[in-house]
CSV table of C-alpha atoms in Angstrom, one decimal:
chain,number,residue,atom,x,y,z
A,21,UNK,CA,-43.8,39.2,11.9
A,22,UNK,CA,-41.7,41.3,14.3
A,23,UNK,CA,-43.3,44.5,12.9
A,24,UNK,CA,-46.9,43.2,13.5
A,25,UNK,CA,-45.6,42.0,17.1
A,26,UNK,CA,-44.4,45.4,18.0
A,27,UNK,CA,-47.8,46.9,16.8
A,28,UNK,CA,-49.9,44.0,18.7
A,29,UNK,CA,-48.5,44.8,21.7
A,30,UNK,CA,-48.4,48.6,21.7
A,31,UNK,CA,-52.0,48.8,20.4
A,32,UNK,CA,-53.9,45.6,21.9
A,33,UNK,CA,-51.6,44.1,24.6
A,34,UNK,CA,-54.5,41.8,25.7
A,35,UNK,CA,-54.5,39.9,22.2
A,36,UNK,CA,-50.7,39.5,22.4
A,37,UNK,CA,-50.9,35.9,24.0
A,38,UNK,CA,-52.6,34.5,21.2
A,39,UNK,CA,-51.3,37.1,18.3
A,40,UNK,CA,-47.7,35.2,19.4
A,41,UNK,CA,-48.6,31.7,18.8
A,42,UNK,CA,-49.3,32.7,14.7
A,43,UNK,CA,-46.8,35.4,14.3
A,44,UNK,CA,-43.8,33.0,15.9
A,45,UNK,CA,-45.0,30.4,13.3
A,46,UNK,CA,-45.2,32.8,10.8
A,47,UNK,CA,-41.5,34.0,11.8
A,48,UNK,CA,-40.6,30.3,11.2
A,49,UNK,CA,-42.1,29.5,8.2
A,50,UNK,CA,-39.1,29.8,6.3
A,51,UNK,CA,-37.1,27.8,8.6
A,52,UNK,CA,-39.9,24.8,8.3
A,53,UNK,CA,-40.2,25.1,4.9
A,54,UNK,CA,-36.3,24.7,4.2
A,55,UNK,CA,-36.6,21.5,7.0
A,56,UNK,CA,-39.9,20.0,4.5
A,57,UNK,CA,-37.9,20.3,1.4
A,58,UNK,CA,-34.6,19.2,2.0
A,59,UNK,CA,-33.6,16.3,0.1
A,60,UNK,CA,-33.8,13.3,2.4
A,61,UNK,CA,-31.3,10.2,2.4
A,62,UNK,CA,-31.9,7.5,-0.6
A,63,UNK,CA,-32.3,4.1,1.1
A,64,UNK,CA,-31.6,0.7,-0.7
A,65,UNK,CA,-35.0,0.2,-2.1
A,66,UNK,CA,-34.2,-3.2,-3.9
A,67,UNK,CA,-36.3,-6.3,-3.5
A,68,UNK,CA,-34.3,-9.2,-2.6
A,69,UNK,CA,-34.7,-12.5,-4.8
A,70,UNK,CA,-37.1,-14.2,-2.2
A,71,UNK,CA,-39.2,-11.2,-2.2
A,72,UNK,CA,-39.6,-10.7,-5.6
A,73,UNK,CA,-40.6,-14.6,-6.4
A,74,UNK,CA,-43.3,-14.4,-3.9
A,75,UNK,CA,-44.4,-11.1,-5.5
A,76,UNK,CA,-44.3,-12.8,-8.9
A,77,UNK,CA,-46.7,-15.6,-7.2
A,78,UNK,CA,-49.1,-13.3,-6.0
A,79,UNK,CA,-49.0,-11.6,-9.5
A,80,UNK,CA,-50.0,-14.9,-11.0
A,81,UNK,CA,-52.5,-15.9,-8.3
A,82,UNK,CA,-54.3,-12.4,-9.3
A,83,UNK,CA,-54.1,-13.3,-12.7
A,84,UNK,CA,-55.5,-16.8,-12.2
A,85,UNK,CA,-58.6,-15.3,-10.6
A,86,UNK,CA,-59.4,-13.5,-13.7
A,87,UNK,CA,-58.6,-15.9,-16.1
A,88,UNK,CA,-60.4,-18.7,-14.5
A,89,UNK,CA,-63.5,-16.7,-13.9
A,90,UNK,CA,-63.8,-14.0,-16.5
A,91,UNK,CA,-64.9,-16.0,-19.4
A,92,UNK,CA,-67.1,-16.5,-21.9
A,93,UNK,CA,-70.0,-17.8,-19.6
A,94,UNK,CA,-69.9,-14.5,-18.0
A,95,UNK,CA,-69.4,-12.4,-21.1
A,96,UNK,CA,-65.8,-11.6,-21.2
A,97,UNK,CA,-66.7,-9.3,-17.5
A,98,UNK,CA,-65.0,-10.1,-13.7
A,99,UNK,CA,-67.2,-11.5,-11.5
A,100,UNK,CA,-67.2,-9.5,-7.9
A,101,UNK,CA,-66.1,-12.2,-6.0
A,102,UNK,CA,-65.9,-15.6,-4.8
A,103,UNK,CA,-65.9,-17.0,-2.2
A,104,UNK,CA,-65.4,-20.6,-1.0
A,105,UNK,CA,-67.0,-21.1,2.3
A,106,UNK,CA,-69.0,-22.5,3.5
A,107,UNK,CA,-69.2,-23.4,-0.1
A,108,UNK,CA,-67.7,-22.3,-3.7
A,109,UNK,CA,-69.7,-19.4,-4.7
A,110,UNK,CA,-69.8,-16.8,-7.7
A,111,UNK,CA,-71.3,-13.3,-7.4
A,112,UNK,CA,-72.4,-12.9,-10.9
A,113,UNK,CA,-72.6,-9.2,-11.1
A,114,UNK,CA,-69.8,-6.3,-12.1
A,115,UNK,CA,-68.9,-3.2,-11.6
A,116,UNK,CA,-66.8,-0.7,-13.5
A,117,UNK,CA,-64.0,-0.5,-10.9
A,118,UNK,CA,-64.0,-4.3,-11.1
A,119,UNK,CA,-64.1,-4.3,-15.0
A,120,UNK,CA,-61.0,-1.8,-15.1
A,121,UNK,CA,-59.2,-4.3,-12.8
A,122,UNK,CA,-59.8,-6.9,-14.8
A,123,UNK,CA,-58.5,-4.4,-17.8
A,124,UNK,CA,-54.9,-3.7,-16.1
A,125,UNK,CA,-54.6,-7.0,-15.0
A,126,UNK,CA,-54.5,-8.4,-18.4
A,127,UNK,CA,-51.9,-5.3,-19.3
A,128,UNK,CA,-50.0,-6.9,-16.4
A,129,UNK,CA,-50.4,-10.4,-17.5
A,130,UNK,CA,-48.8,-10.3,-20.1
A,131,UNK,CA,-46.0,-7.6,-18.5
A,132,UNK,CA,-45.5,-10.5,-16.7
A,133,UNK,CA,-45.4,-12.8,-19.5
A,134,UNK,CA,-48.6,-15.1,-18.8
A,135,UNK,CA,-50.3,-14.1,-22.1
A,136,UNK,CA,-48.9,-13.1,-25.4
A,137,UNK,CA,-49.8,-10.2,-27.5
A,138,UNK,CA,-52.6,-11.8,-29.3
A,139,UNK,CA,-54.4,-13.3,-26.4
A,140,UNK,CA,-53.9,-9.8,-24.5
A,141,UNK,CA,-55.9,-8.2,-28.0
A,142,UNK,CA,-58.4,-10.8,-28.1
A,143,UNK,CA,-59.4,-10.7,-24.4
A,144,UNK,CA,-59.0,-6.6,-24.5
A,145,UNK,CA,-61.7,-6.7,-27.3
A,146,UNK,CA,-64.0,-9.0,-25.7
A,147,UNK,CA,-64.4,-7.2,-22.8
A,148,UNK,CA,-64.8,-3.9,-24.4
A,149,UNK,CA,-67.2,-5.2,-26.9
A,150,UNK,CA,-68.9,-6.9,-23.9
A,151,UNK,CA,-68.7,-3.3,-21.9
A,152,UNK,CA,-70.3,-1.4,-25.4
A,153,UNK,CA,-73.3,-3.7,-25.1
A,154,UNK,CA,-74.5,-2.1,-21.8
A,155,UNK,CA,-77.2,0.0,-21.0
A,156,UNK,CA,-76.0,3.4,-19.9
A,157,UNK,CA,-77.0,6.7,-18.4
A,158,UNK,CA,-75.8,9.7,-20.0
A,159,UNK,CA,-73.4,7.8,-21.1
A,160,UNK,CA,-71.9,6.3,-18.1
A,161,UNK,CA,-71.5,2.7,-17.0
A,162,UNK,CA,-74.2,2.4,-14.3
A,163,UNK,CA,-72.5,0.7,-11.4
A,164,UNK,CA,-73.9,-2.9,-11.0
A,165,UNK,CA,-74.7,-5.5,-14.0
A,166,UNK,CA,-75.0,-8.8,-14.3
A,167,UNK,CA,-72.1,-10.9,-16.0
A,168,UNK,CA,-74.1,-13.3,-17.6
A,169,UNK,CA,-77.3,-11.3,-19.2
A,170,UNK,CA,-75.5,-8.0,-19.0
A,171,UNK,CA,-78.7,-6.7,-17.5
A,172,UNK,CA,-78.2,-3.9,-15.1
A,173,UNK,CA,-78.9,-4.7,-11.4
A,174,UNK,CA,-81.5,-2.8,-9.5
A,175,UNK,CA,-80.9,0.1,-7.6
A,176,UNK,CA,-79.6,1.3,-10.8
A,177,UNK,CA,-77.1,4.0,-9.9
A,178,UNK,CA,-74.2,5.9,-11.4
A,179,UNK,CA,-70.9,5.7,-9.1
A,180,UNK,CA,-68.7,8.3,-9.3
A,181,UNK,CA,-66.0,6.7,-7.2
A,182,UNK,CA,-66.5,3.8,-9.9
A,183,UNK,CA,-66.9,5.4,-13.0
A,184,UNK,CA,-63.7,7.6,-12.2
A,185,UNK,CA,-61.9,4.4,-10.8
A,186,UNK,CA,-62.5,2.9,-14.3
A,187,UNK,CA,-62.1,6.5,-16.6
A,188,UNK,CA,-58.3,5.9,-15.2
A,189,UNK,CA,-57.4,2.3,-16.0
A,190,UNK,CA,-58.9,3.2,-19.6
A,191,UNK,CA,-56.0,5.9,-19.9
A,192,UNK,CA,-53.2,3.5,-18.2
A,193,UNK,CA,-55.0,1.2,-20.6
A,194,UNK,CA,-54.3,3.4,-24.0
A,195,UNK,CA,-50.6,4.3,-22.8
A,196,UNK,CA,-50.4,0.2,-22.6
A,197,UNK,CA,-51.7,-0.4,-26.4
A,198,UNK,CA,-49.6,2.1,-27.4
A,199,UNK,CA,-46.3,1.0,-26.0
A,200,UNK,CA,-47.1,-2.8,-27.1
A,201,UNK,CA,-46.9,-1.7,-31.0
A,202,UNK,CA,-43.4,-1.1,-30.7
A,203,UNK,CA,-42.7,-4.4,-28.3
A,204,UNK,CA,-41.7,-7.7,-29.9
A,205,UNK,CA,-43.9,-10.3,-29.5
A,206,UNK,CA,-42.2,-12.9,-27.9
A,207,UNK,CA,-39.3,-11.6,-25.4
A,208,UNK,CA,-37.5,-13.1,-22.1
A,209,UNK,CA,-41.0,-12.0,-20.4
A,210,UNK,CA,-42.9,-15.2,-21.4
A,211,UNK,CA,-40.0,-17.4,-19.9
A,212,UNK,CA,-40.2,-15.4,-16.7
A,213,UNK,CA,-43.9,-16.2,-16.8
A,214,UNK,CA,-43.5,-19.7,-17.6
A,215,UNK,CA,-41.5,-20.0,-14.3
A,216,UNK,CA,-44.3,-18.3,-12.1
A,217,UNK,CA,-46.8,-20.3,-13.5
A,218,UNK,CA,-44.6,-23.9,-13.1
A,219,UNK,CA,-44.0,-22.5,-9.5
A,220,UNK,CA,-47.1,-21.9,-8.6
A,221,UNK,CA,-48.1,-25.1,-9.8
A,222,UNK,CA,-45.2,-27.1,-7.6
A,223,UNK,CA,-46.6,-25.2,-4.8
Protein backbone atom coordinates (compact mmCIF):
# COMPACT_ATOMS: atom_id res chain seq x y z
CA UNK A 1 0.00 0.00 0.00
CA UNK A 2 2.92 2.40 0.73
CA UNK A 3 4.57 1.21 -2.55
CA UNK A 4 1.48 2.01 -4.66
CA UNK A 5 1.11 5.44 -2.65
CA UNK A 6 4.67 6.47 -3.50
CA UNK A 7 3.96 5.48 -7.26
CA UNK A 8 0.37 7.34 -7.19
CA UNK A 9 1.73 10.29 -6.25
CA UNK A 10 4.89 10.56 -8.33
CA UNK A 11 2.98 9.46 -11.48
CA UNK A 12 -0.74 10.82 -11.15
CA UNK A 13 -0.70 13.28 -8.16
CA UNK A 14 -4.23 14.47 -9.12
CA UNK A 15 -5.75 10.87 -8.31
CA UNK A 16 -3.87 10.81 -4.98
CA UNK A 17 -7.06 12.16 -2.99
CA UNK A 18 -9.06 9.39 -3.82
CA UNK A 19 -6.13 6.66 -4.39
CA UNK A 20 -5.66 7.46 -0.38
CA UNK A 21 -9.01 6.63 0.89
CA UNK A 22 -8.52 2.64 -0.60
CA UNK A 23 -4.89 2.32 -0.10
CA UNK A 24 -5.21 3.57 3.86
CA UNK A 25 -7.95 0.89 4.10
CA UNK A 26 -5.99 -1.39 2.42
CA UNK A 27 -2.97 -0.53 4.86
CA UNK A 28 -5.46 -1.48 7.68
CA UNK A 29 -6.99 -4.35 6.62
CA UNK A 30 -4.91 -6.38 8.75
CA UNK A 31 -5.47 -4.39 11.71
CA UNK A 32 -9.53 -4.64 11.06
CA UNK A 33 -9.36 -8.06 10.46
CA UNK A 34 -7.51 -9.01 13.81
CA UNK A 35 -10.32 -6.32 15.58
CA UNK A 36 -13.44 -8.72 13.52
CA UNK A 37 -11.91 -11.90 14.78
CA UNK A 38 -11.03 -11.57 18.16
CA UNK A 39 -12.79 -13.66 20.47
CA UNK A 40 -15.43 -11.58 22.21
CA UNK A 41 -16.51 -11.89 26.01
CA UNK A 42 -18.97 -14.97 26.83
CA UNK A 43 -22.06 -13.52 28.48
CA UNK A 44 -24.41 -15.56 30.86
CA UNK A 45 -26.69 -16.74 28.32
CA UNK A 46 -29.00 -18.85 30.73
CA UNK A 47 -32.81 -18.53 30.84
CA UNK A 48 -34.04 -17.89 34.11
CA UNK A 49 -36.95 -20.22 35.54
CA UNK A 50 -39.77 -17.65 34.72
CA UNK A 51 -38.51 -17.39 31.29
CA UNK A 52 -38.28 -20.66 30.45
CA UNK A 53 -42.00 -21.61 31.76
CA UNK A 54 -43.39 -18.97 29.61
CA UNK A 55 -41.28 -20.31 26.75
CA UNK A 56 -42.59 -23.87 27.55
CA UNK A 57 -46.29 -22.23 27.27
CA UNK A 58 -45.78 -20.74 24.13
CA UNK A 59 -44.29 -24.13 22.97
CA UNK A 60 -47.53 -25.73 23.87
CA UNK A 61 -49.84 -23.01 22.65
CA UNK A 62 -47.95 -23.67 19.05
CA UNK A 63 -48.57 -27.16 19.47
CA UNK A 64 -52.18 -26.78 20.36
CA UNK A 65 -52.80 -24.91 17.12
CA UNK A 66 -51.64 -27.86 15.21
CA UNK A 67 -53.17 -30.43 17.00
CA UNK A 68 -56.48 -28.97 17.24
CA UNK A 69 -56.66 -28.03 13.61
CA UNK A 70 -54.52 -30.51 11.63
CA UNK A 71 -56.73 -33.44 11.63
CA UNK A 72 -58.39 -35.85 9.92
CA UNK A 73 -61.10 -33.50 8.49
CA UNK A 74 -58.43 -31.64 6.79
CA UNK A 75 -56.33 -34.71 5.82
CA UNK A 76 -53.65 -34.92 8.29
CA UNK A 77 -52.32 -31.04 6.55
CA UNK A 78 -52.15 -27.35 8.65
CA UNK A 79 -54.55 -25.13 7.81
CA UNK A 80 -52.97 -21.47 6.93
CA UNK A 81 -54.59 -19.80 9.49
CA UNK A 82 -57.28 -18.83 11.74
CA UNK A 83 -58.51 -16.24 12.74
CA UNK A 84 -61.18 -15.38 15.32
CA UNK A 85 -62.56 -12.00 14.50
CA UNK A 86 -64.88 -10.72 13.70
CA UNK A 87 -65.66 -14.38 13.78
CA UNK A 88 -63.84 -18.04 14.18
CA UNK A 89 -62.63 -18.74 10.76
CA UNK A 90 -60.44 -21.56 9.05
CA UNK A 91 -58.40 -20.98 5.79
CA UNK A 92 -58.67 -24.34 4.37
CA UNK A 93 -55.70 -24.34 2.15
CA UNK A 94 -51.73 -25.26 2.69
CA UNK A 95 -48.68 -24.65 1.67
CA UNK A 96 -45.39 -26.52 1.89
CA UNK A 97 -43.69 -24.09 4.30
CA UNK A 98 -46.79 -24.55 6.42
CA UNK A 99 -46.75 -28.38 6.01
CA UNK A 100 -43.00 -28.54 7.12
CA UNK A 101 -43.99 -26.46 10.19
CA UNK A 102 -46.43 -28.57 11.03
CA UNK A 103 -43.61 -31.44 10.48
CA UNK A 104 -41.02 -29.94 13.11
CA UNK A 105 -43.56 -29.03 15.35
CA UNK A 106 -44.60 -32.55 15.90
CA UNK A 107 -40.62 -33.38 16.24
CA UNK A 108 -40.82 -30.70 18.96
CA UNK A 109 -43.89 -31.98 20.53
CA UNK A 110 -42.90 -34.65 21.53
CA UNK A 111 -39.11 -33.07 22.51
CA UNK A 112 -41.21 -31.46 24.63
CA UNK A 113 -43.04 -34.37 25.81
CA UNK A 114 -46.73 -33.60 24.55
CA UNK A 115 -46.85 -36.72 22.31
CA UNK A 116 -45.16 -40.07 22.72
CA UNK A 117 -43.22 -41.90 20.09
CA UNK A 118 -46.08 -43.68 18.55
CA UNK A 119 -48.44 -40.78 18.23
CA UNK A 120 -45.30 -38.75 16.76
CA UNK A 121 -45.03 -42.02 13.91
CA UNK A 122 -48.60 -42.17 13.39
CA UNK A 123 -49.20 -38.37 12.75
CA UNK A 124 -45.63 -38.30 10.76
CA UNK A 125 -47.12 -40.86 8.37
CA UNK A 126 -50.41 -39.37 7.96
CA UNK A 127 -49.21 -36.30 6.81
CA UNK A 128 -46.66 -37.71 4.43
CA UNK A 129 -49.07 -40.13 3.01
CA UNK A 130 -51.47 -37.18 2.88
CA UNK A 131 -48.46 -34.93 1.09
CA UNK A 132 -47.74 -38.29 -1.54
CA UNK A 133 -51.40 -37.89 -2.63
CA UNK A 134 -50.81 -34.45 -4.26
CA UNK A 135 -50.66 -33.38 -7.60
CA UNK A 136 -47.19 -32.19 -8.48
CA UNK A 137 -45.09 -30.46 -11.11
CA UNK A 138 -41.89 -31.87 -11.89
CA UNK A 139 -41.99 -33.29 -8.95
CA UNK A 140 -42.42 -30.41 -6.64
CA UNK A 141 -45.27 -29.57 -4.18
CA UNK A 142 -47.05 -26.71 -5.98
CA UNK A 143 -47.53 -24.01 -3.48
CA UNK A 144 -51.27 -23.80 -2.50
CA UNK A 145 -53.85 -26.93 -1.94
CA UNK A 146 -56.76 -27.35 -0.29
CA UNK A 147 -56.77 -29.37 3.14
CA UNK A 148 -59.87 -30.97 2.75
CA UNK A 149 -59.97 -32.33 -1.14
CA UNK A 150 -56.26 -32.04 -1.54
CA UNK A 151 -57.01 -30.27 -4.77
CA UNK A 152 -54.51 -27.74 -5.75
CA UNK A 153 -55.60 -24.05 -5.59
CA UNK A 154 -55.61 -21.84 -8.70
CA UNK A 155 -52.90 -19.82 -9.65
CA UNK A 156 -51.11 -23.02 -9.60
CA UNK A 157 -47.49 -22.11 -9.03
CA UNK A 158 -44.24 -23.69 -7.83
CA UNK A 159 -42.61 -21.50 -4.75
CA UNK A 160 -39.22 -21.73 -4.51
CA UNK A 161 -39.01 -19.85 -1.20
CA UNK A 162 -41.63 -22.71 -0.14
CA UNK A 163 -40.48 -25.62 -1.61
CA UNK A 164 -36.83 -24.88 -0.24
CA UNK A 165 -38.49 -23.77 3.17
CA UNK A 166 -39.96 -27.37 3.28
CA UNK A 167 -36.77 -29.41 1.38
CA UNK A 168 -35.08 -28.30 4.97
CA UNK A 169 -37.49 -29.30 7.68
CA UNK A 170 -37.56 -32.83 5.65
CA UNK A 171 -33.68 -33.08 6.46
CA UNK A 172 -34.13 -31.70 10.26
CA UNK A 173 -36.99 -34.15 9.91
CA UNK A 174 -34.75 -37.44 8.98
CA UNK A 175 -31.91 -36.35 11.61
CA UNK A 176 -35.11 -36.45 14.06
CA UNK A 177 -36.25 -40.19 13.09
CA UNK A 178 -33.00 -41.16 13.24
CA UNK A 179 -32.06 -39.94 16.77
CA UNK A 180 -35.63 -41.21 18.21
CA UNK A 181 -34.53 -45.12 17.43
CA UNK A 182 -32.10 -44.92 19.93
CA UNK A 183 -34.36 -42.72 22.56
CA UNK A 184 -36.51 -44.63 25.16
CA UNK A 185 -39.90 -44.25 24.82
CA UNK A 186 -41.09 -42.88 27.82
CA UNK A 187 -38.40 -40.49 29.66
CA UNK A 188 -38.64 -37.40 32.26
CA UNK A 189 -39.82 -35.44 28.87
CA UNK A 190 -43.54 -36.54 29.06
CA UNK A 191 -43.66 -35.27 32.81
CA UNK A 192 -42.24 -32.01 31.77
CA UNK A 193 -44.99 -31.90 29.12
CA UNK A 194 -47.65 -32.96 31.40
CA UNK A 195 -46.81 -29.81 33.55
CA UNK A 196 -46.99 -27.34 30.41
CA UNK A 197 -50.12 -28.77 29.37
CA UNK A 198 -51.81 -28.72 33.26
CA UNK A 199 -50.42 -25.03 33.24
CA UNK A 200 -51.70 -23.96 30.44
CA UNK A 201 -54.87 -25.24 31.34
CA UNK A 202 -54.88 -23.40 35.02
CA UNK A 203 -54.13 -20.37 33.02
Amino acid sequence: ALGIAFLVAFTRPEAFVVAATFLFLWAASPLIAFWVSRELPRKDESVGEDNQQLARLVARRTWKFFETFAGADDNWLPPDNYQEDPRPAIAHRTSPTDIGLLLLSTAAARDFGYVGTLELIERLELTLSAMDKRDRFNGHLLNWYDTRTLVPLTPQYVSTVDSGNLAGHLLVLKQVCVEVADQPVFDFHAIEGMQDTVALMRE
